PDB file of C-alpha atoms in Angstrom:
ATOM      1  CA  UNK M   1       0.000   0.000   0.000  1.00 37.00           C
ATOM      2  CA  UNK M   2       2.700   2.385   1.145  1.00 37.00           C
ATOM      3  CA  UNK M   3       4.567   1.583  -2.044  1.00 42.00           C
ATOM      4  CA  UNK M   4       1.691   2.092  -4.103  1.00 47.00           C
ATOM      5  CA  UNK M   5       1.015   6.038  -2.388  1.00 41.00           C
ATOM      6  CA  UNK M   6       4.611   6.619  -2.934  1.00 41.00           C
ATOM      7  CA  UNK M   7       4.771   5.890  -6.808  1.00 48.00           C
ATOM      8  CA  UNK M   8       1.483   8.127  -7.211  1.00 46.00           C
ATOM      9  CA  UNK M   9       3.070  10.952  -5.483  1.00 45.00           C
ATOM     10  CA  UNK M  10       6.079  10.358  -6.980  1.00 49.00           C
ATOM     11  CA  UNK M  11       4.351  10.072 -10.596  1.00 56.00           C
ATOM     12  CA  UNK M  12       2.424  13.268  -9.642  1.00 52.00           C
ATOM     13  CA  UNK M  13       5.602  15.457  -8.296  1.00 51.00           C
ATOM     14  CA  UNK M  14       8.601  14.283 -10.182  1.00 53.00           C
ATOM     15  CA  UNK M  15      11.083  17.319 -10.831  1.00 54.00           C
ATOM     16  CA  UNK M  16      10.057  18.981  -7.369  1.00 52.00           C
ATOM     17  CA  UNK M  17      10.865  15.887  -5.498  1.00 50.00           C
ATOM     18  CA  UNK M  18      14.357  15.802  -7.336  1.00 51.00           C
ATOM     19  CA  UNK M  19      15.039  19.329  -6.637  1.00 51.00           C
ATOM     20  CA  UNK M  20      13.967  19.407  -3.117  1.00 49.00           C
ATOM     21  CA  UNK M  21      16.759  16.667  -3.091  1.00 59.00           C
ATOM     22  CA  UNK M  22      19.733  19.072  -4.297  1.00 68.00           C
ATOM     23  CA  UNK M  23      18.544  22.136  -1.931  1.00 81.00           C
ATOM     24  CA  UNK M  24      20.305  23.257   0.721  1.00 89.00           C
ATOM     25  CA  UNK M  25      19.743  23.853   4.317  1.00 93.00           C
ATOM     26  CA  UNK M  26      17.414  26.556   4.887  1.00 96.00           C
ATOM     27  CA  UNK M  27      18.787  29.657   6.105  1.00 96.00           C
ATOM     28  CA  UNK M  28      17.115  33.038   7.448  1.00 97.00           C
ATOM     29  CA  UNK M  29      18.663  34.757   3.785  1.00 96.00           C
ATOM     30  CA  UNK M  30      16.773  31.871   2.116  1.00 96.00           C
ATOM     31  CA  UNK M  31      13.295  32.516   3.794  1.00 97.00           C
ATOM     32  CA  UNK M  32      13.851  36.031   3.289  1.00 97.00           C
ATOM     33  CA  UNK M  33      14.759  35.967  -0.632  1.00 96.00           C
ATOM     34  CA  UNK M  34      11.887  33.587  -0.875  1.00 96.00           C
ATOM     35  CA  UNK M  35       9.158  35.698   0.923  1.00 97.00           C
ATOM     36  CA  UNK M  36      10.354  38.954  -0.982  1.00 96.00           C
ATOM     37  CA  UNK M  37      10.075  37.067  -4.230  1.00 95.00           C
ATOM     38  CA  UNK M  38       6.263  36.037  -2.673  1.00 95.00           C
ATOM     39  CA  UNK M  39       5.645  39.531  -1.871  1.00 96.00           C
ATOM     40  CA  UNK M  40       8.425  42.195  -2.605  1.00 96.00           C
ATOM     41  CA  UNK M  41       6.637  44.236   0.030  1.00 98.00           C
ATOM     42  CA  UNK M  42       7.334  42.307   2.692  1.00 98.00           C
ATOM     43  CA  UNK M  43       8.682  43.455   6.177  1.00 98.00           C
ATOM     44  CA  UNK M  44      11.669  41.889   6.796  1.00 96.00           C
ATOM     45  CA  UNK M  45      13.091  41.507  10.582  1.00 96.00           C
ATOM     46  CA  UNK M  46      16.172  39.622  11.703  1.00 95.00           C
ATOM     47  CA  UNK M  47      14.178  36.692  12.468  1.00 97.00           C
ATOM     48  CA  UNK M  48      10.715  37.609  11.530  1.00 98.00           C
ATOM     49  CA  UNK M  49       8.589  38.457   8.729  1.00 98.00           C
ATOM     50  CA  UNK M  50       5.370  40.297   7.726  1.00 98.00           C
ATOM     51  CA  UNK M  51       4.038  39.512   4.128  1.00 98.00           C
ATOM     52  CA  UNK M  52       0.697  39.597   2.745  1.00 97.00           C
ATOM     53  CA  UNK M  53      -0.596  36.953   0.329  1.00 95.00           C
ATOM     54  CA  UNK M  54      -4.363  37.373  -1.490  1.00 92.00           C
ATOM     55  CA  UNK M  55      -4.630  40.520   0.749  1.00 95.00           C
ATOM     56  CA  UNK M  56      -3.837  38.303   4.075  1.00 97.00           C
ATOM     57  CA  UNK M  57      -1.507  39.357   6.522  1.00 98.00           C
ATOM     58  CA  UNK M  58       1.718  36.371   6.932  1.00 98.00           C
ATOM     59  CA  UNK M  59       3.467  36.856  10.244  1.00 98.00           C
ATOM     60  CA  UNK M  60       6.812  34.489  10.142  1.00 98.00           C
ATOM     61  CA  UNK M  61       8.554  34.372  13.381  1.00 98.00           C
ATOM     62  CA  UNK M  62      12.097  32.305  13.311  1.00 98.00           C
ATOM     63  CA  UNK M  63      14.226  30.725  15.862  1.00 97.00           C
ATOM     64  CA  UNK M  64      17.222  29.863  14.041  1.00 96.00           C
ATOM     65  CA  UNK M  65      18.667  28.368  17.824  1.00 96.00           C
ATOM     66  CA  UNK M  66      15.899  25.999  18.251  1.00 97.00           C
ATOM     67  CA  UNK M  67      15.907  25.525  14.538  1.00 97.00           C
ATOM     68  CA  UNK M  68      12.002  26.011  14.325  1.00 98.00           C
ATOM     69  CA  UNK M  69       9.892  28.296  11.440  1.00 98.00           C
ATOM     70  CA  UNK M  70       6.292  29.057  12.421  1.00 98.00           C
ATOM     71  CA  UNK M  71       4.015  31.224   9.675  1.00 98.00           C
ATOM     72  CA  UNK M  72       1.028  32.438  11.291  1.00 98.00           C
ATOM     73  CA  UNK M  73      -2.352  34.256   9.977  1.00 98.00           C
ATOM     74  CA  UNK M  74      -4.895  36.009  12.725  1.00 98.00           C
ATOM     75  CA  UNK M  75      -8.770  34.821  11.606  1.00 98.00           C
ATOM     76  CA  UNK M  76     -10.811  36.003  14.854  1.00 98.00           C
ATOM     77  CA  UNK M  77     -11.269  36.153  18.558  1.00 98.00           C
ATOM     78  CA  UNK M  78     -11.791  33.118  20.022  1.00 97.00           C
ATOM     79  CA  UNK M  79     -14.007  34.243  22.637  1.00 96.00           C
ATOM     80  CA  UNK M  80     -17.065  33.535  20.922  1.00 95.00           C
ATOM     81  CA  UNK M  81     -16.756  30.486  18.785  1.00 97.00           C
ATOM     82  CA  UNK M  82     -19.216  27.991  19.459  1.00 96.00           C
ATOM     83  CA  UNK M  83     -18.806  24.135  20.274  1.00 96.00           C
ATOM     84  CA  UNK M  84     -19.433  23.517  16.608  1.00 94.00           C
ATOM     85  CA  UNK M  85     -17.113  25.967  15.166  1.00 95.00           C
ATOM     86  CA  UNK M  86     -14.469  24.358  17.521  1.00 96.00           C
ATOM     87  CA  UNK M  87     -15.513  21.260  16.601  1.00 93.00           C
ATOM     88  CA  UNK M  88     -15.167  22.019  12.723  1.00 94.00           C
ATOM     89  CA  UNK M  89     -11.704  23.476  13.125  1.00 96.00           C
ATOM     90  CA  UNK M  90     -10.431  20.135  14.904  1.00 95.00           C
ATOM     91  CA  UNK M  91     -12.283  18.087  12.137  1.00 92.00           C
ATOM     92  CA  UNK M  92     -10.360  20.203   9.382  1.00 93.00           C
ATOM     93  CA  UNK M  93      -7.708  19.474  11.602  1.00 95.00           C
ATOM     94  CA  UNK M  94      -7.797  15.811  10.939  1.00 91.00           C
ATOM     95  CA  UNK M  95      -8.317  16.009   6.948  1.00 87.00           C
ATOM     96  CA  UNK M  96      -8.425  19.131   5.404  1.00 88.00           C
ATOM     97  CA  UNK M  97      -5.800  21.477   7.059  1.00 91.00           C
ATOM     98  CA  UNK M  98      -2.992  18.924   6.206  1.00 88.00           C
ATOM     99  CA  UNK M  99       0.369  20.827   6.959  1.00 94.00           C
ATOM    100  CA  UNK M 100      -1.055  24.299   7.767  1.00 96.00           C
ATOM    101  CA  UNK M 101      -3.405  23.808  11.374  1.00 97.00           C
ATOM    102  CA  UNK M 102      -5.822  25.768  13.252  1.00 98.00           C
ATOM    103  CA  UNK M 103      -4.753  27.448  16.804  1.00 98.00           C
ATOM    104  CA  UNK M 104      -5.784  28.924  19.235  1.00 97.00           C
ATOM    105  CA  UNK M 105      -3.197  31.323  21.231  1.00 97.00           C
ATOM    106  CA  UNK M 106      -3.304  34.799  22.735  1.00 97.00           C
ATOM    107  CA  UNK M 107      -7.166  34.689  22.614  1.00 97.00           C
ATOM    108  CA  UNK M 108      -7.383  34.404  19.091  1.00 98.00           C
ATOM    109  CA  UNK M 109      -7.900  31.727  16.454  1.00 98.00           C
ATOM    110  CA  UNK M 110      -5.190  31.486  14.004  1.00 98.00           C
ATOM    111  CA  UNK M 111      -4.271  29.827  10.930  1.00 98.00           C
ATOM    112  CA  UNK M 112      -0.385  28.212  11.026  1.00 98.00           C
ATOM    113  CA  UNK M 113       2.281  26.207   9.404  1.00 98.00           C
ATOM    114  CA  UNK M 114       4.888  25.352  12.262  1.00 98.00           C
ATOM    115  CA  UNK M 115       7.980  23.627  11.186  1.00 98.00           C
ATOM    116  CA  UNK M 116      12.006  22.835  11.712  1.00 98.00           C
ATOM    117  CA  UNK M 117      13.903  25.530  10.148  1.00 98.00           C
ATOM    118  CA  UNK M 118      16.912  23.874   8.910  1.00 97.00           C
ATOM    119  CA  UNK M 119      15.314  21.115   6.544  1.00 97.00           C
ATOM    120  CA  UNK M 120      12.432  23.273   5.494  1.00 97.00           C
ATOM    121  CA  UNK M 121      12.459  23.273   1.783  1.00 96.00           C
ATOM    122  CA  UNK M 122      10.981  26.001  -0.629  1.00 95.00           C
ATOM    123  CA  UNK M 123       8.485  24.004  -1.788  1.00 94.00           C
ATOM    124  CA  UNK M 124       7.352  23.137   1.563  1.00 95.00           C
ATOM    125  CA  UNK M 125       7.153  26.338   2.781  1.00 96.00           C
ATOM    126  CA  UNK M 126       5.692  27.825  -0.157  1.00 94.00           C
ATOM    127  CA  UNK M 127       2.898  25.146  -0.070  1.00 92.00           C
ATOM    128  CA  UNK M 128       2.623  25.746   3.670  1.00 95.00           C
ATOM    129  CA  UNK M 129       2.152  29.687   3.069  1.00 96.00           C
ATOM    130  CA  UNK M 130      -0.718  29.052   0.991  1.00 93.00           C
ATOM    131  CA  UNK M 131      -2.410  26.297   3.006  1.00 93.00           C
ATOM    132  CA  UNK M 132      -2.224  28.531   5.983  1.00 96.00           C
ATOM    133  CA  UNK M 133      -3.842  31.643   3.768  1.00 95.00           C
ATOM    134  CA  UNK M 134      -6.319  29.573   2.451  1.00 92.00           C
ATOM    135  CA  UNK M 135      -7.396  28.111   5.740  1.00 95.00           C
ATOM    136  CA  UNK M 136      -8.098  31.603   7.062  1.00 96.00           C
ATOM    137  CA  UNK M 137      -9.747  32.260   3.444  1.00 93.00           C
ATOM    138  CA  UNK M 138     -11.977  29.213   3.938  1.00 92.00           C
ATOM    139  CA  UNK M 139     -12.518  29.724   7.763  1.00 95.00           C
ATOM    140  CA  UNK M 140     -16.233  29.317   8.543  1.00 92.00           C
ATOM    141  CA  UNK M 141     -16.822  27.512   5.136  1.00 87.00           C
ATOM    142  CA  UNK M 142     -14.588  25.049   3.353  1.00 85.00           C
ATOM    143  CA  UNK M 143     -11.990  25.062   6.359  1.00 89.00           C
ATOM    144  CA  UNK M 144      -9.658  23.930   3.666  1.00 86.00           C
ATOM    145  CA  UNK M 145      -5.682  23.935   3.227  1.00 86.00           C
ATOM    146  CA  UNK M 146      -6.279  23.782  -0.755  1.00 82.00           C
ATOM    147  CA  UNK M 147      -4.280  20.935  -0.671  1.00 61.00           C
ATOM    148  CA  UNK M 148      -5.632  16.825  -0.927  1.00 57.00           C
ATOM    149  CA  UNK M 149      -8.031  15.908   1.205  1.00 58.00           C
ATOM    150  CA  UNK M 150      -6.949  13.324   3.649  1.00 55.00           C
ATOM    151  CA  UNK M 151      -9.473  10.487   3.599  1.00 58.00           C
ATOM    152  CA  UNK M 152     -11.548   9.025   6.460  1.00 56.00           C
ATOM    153  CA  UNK M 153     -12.303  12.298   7.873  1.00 57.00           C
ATOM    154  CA  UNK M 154     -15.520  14.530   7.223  1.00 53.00           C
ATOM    155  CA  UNK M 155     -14.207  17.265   4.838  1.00 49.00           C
ATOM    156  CA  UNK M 156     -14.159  16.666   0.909  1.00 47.00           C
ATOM    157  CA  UNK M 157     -14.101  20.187  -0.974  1.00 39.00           C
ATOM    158  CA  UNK M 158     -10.571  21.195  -2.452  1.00 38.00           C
ATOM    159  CA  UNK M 159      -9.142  24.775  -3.223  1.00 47.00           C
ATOM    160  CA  UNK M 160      -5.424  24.001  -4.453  1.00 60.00           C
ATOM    161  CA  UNK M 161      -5.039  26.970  -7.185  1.00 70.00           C
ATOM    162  CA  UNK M 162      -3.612  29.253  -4.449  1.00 70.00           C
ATOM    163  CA  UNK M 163      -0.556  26.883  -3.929  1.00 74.00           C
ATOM    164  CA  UNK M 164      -0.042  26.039  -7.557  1.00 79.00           C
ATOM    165  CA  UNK M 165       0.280  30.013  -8.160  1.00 81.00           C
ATOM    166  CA  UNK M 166       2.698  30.687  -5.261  1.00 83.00           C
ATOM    167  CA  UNK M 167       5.000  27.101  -6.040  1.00 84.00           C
ATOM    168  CA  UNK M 168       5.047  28.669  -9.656  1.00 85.00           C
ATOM    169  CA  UNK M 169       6.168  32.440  -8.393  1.00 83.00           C
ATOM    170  CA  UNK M 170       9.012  30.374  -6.222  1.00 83.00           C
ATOM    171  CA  UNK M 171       9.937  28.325  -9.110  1.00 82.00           C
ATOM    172  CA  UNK M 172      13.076  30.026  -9.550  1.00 77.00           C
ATOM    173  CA  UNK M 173      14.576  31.091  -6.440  1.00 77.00           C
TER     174      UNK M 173
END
């Protein structure tokens, strides 16, 4: 079965699996090249970031000692959400969200793609940038990543075009 998953995605993803092979370590001058070729307005910090993608505010906060990367997007207070929007977040969660998640911190609900610095490739952050925009997008309707749909869970819509633009505006960094 495994086999079988791999050869699809590998069938699917050929030259970006090959090139995410060859990349090297990523490095706070990486991230920042690639956010200002994402948005060449971006804020740039010594270990944080403020883009915007589709009109949504990216905050990327770095800790290159622990090695860790999180992106971040503010959707709403949580003081207010009901049992079933809670429950519809952790459901998305489970099979929609895929590497971006919901959060709650700070008395808000947020929209994030947390991950180890060092092996973070452009690809996967580029793809993780979108899926965290487009699960603020979709908040309170599709509650989507825009990426597959992980099965067994109770979400089915898909809204990938957002990563497909941004993995093509990275293509050459």
């Amino acid at each position: 079965m495994f086999a079988r998953v791999f050869a699809i995605l590998l069938a699917l993803f050929p030259a970006s699996l090959a090139a995410q092979e060859a990349e090297p370590s990523m490095t706070l001058d990486r991230l920042a090249e690639i956010i200002q070729t994402l948005d060449p307005e971006a804020e740039l910090a010594p270990t944080s970031f403020r883009m915007t993608i589709e009109d949504v505010p990216v905050i990327i906060i770095t800790d290159p000692a622990a090695d860790r990367m999180r992106a971040m997007v503010p959707i709403r207070s949580a003081e207010g959400m009901s049992a079933e929007d809670v429950l519809r977040v952790m459901q998305a969660n489970f099979d929609t969200a895929l590497d971006a998640r919901y959060a709650v911190a700070n008395g808000r609900l947020w929209s994030t793609f947390i991950h180890p610095l060092s092996p973070l490739e452009r690809d996967q952050f580029i793809s993780g940038i979108g899926q965290t925009v487009n699960l603020a997008l979709t908040y309170g309707t599709l509650f989507t990543g825009g990426g597959l749909t992980f099965g067994g869970g109770d979400s089915n819509d898909l809204h990938r075009q957002l990563i497909e633009d941004l993995l093509k505006k990275g293509e050459d960094i």
